Coordinates of C-alpha atoms and ligand atoms in Angstrom, one line a residue:
M375 CA 104.6 101.9 89.4
N376 CA 104.4 100.8 92.9
L377 CA 107.6 101.0 94.9
V378 CA 106.7 97.9 96.9
E379 CA 104.0 95.4 96.3
F380 CA 102.9 92.5 98.6
E381 CA 100.7 89.9 97.0
S382 CA 99.2 87.5 99.5
V383 CA 102.4 87.4 101.5
T384 CA 102.7 84.9 104.3
K385 CA 105.6 84.5 106.7
R386 CA 105.9 81.5 109.0
Y387 CA 108.6 80.9 111.5
Q388 CA 109.4 77.4 112.7
L389 CA 110.4 77.2 116.4
G390 CA 111.1 73.5 117.1
E391 CA 107.7 71.8 116.9
V392 CA 105.8 75.1 116.9
Q393 CA 105.0 77.1 113.8
V394 CA 104.2 80.8 114.1
T395 CA 102.4 82.6 111.3
A396 CA 103.8 86.1 111.7
L397 CA 102.1 87.5 108.5
N398 CA 99.0 85.9 107.0
S399 CA 98.2 86.5 103.4
V400 CA 99.0 90.2 103.4
D401 CA 98.3 92.5 100.4
F402 CA 100.0 95.9 100.6
T403 CA 101.5 98.5 98.4
V404 CA 103.8 101.5 98.9
Q405 CA 103.9 104.2 96.3
K406 CA 106.4 107.0 95.8
G407 CA 105.6 109.8 98.2
D408 CA 103.7 107.6 100.7
F409 CA 103.9 108.2 104.4
V410 CA 102.8 105.0 106.1
A411 CA 102.6 103.9 109.7
I412 CA 102.3 100.2 110.6
T413 CA 100.7 99.7 113.9
G414 CA 99.4 96.8 116.0
P415 CA 100.1 95.2 119.3
S416 CA 103.3 93.5 120.3
G417 CA 103.9 90.3 118.3
S418 CA 101.4 91.3 115.6
G419 CA 104.1 91.2 112.8
K420 CA 105.3 94.8 112.4
T421 CA 109.0 94.0 112.5
T422 CA 108.5 91.0 110.3
M423 CA 106.7 93.1 107.7
L424 CA 109.4 95.8 107.7
N425 CA 112.1 93.1 107.3
L426 CA 110.2 91.7 104.3
I427 CA 109.7 95.2 102.8
G428 CA 113.5 95.9 103.2
C429 CA 114.4 92.5 101.7
L430 CA 116.2 91.5 104.9
D431 CA 114.1 88.3 105.1
S432 CA 112.1 86.4 102.5
A433 CA 108.4 85.4 102.4
T434 CA 107.3 81.8 103.0
S435 CA 104.7 82.2 100.2
G436 CA 103.2 85.0 98.1
E437 CA 105.1 87.5 96.1
I438 CA 107.0 90.7 97.0
R439 CA 108.0 93.1 94.2
V440 CA 110.3 96.1 94.7
A441 CA 110.3 98.6 91.9
G442 CA 108.5 96.0 89.8
Q443 CA 111.1 93.2 90.4
A444 CA 110.0 90.0 92.1
V445 CA 112.6 89.7 94.9
S446 CA 112.3 85.9 95.0
Q447 CA 113.9 85.8 91.5
L448 CA 117.0 87.8 92.5
S449 CA 120.4 86.4 93.4
D450 CA 122.0 87.5 96.7
R451 CA 124.2 89.9 94.8
Q452 CA 121.3 91.5 93.0
L453 CA 119.5 91.8 96.3
D454 CA 122.4 93.6 97.9
T455 CA 122.4 96.1 95.1
L456 CA 118.7 96.5 95.3
R457 CA 118.9 97.1 99.0
S458 CA 121.7 99.7 98.8
R459 CA 119.9 101.6 96.0
T460 CA 116.5 101.5 97.5
Y461 CA 116.4 101.8 101.3
G462 CA 117.5 104.0 104.1
I463 CA 117.0 102.5 107.5
I464 CA 116.5 104.2 110.9
F465 CA 117.0 102.0 113.9
Q466 CA 115.1 102.2 117.2
N467 CA 118.2 102.7 119.2
F468 CA 119.9 105.0 116.6
N469 CA 122.9 102.7 116.1
L470 CA 125.3 105.7 115.8
V471 CA 129.0 104.9 116.1
P472 CA 130.1 106.5 119.4
V473 CA 133.6 107.6 118.5
L474 CA 132.5 109.3 115.3
S475 CA 131.1 112.8 115.0
A476 CA 127.6 113.4 113.7
L477 CA 129.0 114.3 110.3
E478 CA 131.2 111.2 110.1
N479 CA 128.2 109.0 111.2
V480 CA 126.1 110.5 108.4
M481 CA 128.9 109.8 105.8
L482 CA 129.1 106.1 106.6
P483 CA 126.6 104.7 104.2
L484 CA 128.3 106.6 101.3
Y485 CA 131.4 104.5 101.6
L486 CA 129.5 101.9 99.6
H487 CA 128.8 104.4 96.8
R488 CA 132.3 105.1 95.4
L489 CA 132.2 108.9 95.8
S490 CA 135.1 111.3 96.5
K491 CA 135.7 112.3 100.1
A492 CA 134.7 115.9 99.2
E493 CA 131.4 114.7 97.7
M494 CA 130.7 112.5 100.7
R495 CA 131.2 115.5 103.0
R496 CA 129.1 117.7 100.9
R497 CA 126.2 115.3 100.9
A498 CA 126.5 114.5 104.6
Q499 CA 126.5 118.3 105.4
A500 CA 123.4 118.7 103.2
S501 CA 121.7 115.8 105.1
L502 CA 122.5 117.3 108.5
A503 CA 121.1 120.7 107.3
A504 CA 117.9 118.9 106.3
V505 CA 117.4 117.8 109.9
N506 CA 118.5 121.2 111.3
L507 CA 121.7 119.9 112.8
S508 CA 124.4 121.7 110.9
R509 CA 125.7 123.3 114.1
F510 CA 126.2 119.9 115.6
A511 CA 128.2 118.3 112.8
G512 CA 131.3 118.0 114.9
F513 CA 129.6 116.6 118.0
R514 CA 129.8 113.0 119.0
P515 CA 126.6 111.1 119.9
D516 CA 127.2 111.3 123.6
Q517 CA 127.3 115.1 123.3
L518 CA 123.8 115.1 121.8
S519 CA 120.3 114.7 123.2
G520 CA 118.2 111.6 122.4
G521 CA 116.1 113.6 119.9
Q522 CA 119.2 115.0 118.2
R523 CA 120.7 111.6 118.0
Q524 CA 117.7 110.2 116.3
R525 CA 117.8 113.2 113.9
V526 CA 121.4 112.3 113.0
A527 CA 120.1 108.8 112.3
V528 CA 117.4 110.3 110.0
A529 CA 120.2 112.3 108.2
R530 CA 122.2 109.1 107.8
A531 CA 119.2 107.3 106.3
L532 CA 118.6 110.2 103.9
V533 CA 122.2 110.7 102.7
T534 CA 122.1 108.0 100.0
E535 CA 118.9 109.6 98.6
P536 CA 117.0 106.3 99.1
K537 CA 113.7 105.6 97.4
L538 CA 112.2 104.5 100.7
I539 CA 113.1 105.0 104.4
L540 CA 112.2 102.2 106.7
A541 CA 112.1 102.7 110.5
D542 CA 111.1 100.1 113.1
E543 CA 109.7 102.0 116.1
P544 CA 111.9 105.1 115.5
T545 CA 110.4 107.0 118.4
A546 CA 110.5 104.2 121.0
S547 CA 113.5 105.6 122.8
L548 CA 112.2 109.2 122.8
D549 CA 110.1 111.3 125.2
T550 CA 106.8 112.5 123.8
A551 CA 108.0 115.9 122.7
S552 CA 111.0 114.5 120.9
A553 CA 108.8 111.8 119.4
L554 CA 106.3 114.3 118.0
S555 CA 109.1 116.5 116.7
L556 CA 110.7 113.5 114.9
V557 CA 107.4 112.7 113.2
E558 CA 107.0 116.3 112.2
L559 CA 110.5 116.2 110.7
M560 CA 109.7 113.1 108.8
K561 CA 106.5 114.6 107.5
Q562 CA 108.3 117.7 106.4
L563 CA 110.9 115.6 104.5
N564 CA 108.0 113.7 102.9
R565 CA 106.1 116.9 101.9
E566 CA 109.0 119.1 100.8
Q567 CA 111.4 116.5 99.3
G568 CA 109.1 113.7 98.5
V569 CA 110.9 111.2 100.8
T570 CA 108.8 108.0 101.2
F571 CA 108.5 106.6 104.7
V572 CA 107.2 103.4 106.1
F573 CA 107.6 103.0 109.9
S574 CA 106.1 101.0 112.7
T575 CA 104.8 102.5 116.0
H576 CA 102.9 101.4 119.0
D577 CA 102.3 105.0 119.9
Q578 CA 98.7 106.1 119.5
R579 CA 99.6 109.7 120.0
L580 CA 101.7 109.8 116.8
L581 CA 99.1 108.2 114.6
Q582 CA 96.8 111.2 114.2
H583 CA 99.8 112.9 112.5
V584 CA 100.2 110.2 109.8
K585 CA 98.6 110.2 106.3
R586 CA 98.1 106.4 106.1
V587 CA 97.9 103.9 109.0
V588 CA 97.8 100.2 108.4
E589 CA 97.0 97.9 111.3
L590 CA 98.3 94.4 111.9
R591 CA 96.4 92.0 114.2
D592 CA 97.9 88.5 114.5
G593 CA 99.5 88.8 111.1
H594 CA 96.4 90.1 109.3
L595 CA 96.6 93.5 107.8
S596 CA 93.9 96.1 107.5
D597 CA 94.6 99.2 105.4
S598 CA 92.9 102.6 105.8
A599 CA 94.5 103.8 102.5
A600 CA 91.2 103.6 100.6
E601 CA 89.8 106.3 102.8
A602 CA 92.9 108.5 102.8
P603 CA 93.7 109.7 99.3
L604 CA 97.2 110.9 98.7
T605 CA 97.7 114.6 98.9
A606 CA 99.5 116.8 96.4
A607 CA 102.8 116.0 98.2
A608 CA 102.8 112.7 96.3
E609 CA 103.0 114.6 93.1
L610 CA 106.1 116.6 94.2
T611 CA 108.4 113.6 94.4
T612 CA 111.8 114.0 92.9
D613 CA 113.3 111.2 90.9
T614 CA 116.2 109.6 92.8
S615 CA 116.7 106.7 90.4
E616 CA 120.1 107.9 89.2
V617 CA 121.7 107.4 92.7
A618 CA 124.1 104.5 92.6
Ligands
ATP1089 N1 113.1 84.9 114.1 C1 112.0 84.5 114.6 N2 111.8 83.2 114.9 C2 110.6 82.7 115.3 N3 109.5 83.5 115.5 C3 109.6 84.8 115.3 C4 110.9 85.4 114.8 N4 110.7 86.7 114.6 C5 109.4 86.9 115.0 N5 108.8 85.8 115.4 C6 107.4 85.7 115.8 O1 106.5 86.3 114.8 C7 105.5 87.0 115.4 C8 105.6 88.5 115.0 O2 106.8 89.1 115.5 P1 107.2 90.6 115.2 O3 108.6 90.8 115.8 O4 107.1 90.8 113.7 O5 106.1 91.4 116.0 P2 106.1 93.0 116.3 O6 104.7 93.4 115.9 O7 107.2 93.7 115.7 O8 106.2 93.0 117.9 P3 106.8 94.2 118.8 O9 105.8 95.3 118.9 O10 106.9 93.5 120.2 O11 108.1 94.6 118.3 C9 105.7 86.8 116.9 O12 104.8 85.8 117.3 C10 107.1 86.4 117.1 O13 107.3 85.6 118.2
MG1090 MG1 108.9 94.8 116.5

């Protein structure tokens, strides 16, 4: 089953008299184990598309299905549950809480999941280990480099074992070396743990490292997926459906 399906999705914004078509009849699917970059110039609809994938906004027309469910049919409450069970989100500017340690930042999303404090710590430590930051668990964000902060943000997105991690320009605040190493880390998590990623980027240098690149131009999507068959990594995905 597709994790996410867009069927002829259009998103329009009304700004006073002016109507902007941010996405125009977009067909798109994400499968378990995918590693997808959304690219395109400023204003082409990347953020709009990520917001729709993450059910943070709704389509003007067309249908979006997540794990087979048409999201337009769900109540706000059902959408909240779907969001917390499905997605991990990495923000462009990390959005770490400055007064909390790396470990405490990574634990935050688990407060919604009714776990014991000990289990929360165990999971957060495992997540920090997955991004090679165990040594820095007690450090606050201002004691970490930009690249390390973004890795804490990746650990925080991973900690709920989401089906899909969404990231809007996750490398935008990083220098080239840190940006490349972040993409390498994401690829490693994709390959070794079957974590599915969809992220946007302007950065042409990153795209050659990505399995599947889709391009937006004025709200129209072109998808290179047909030419880029999935590798064995997609077969290695672990089932995370039991995570509450
Ligand atoms: N809340 C909104 N209200 C009105 N128009 C919007 C809104 N959000 C986005 N738009 C318009 O939709 C279009 C797509 O915007 P979007 O933010 O998705 O582009 P983007 O590809 O993410 O750009 P960037 O690379 O600059 O982040 C733009 O023309 C933008 O002005
Ligand atoms: Mg954007």
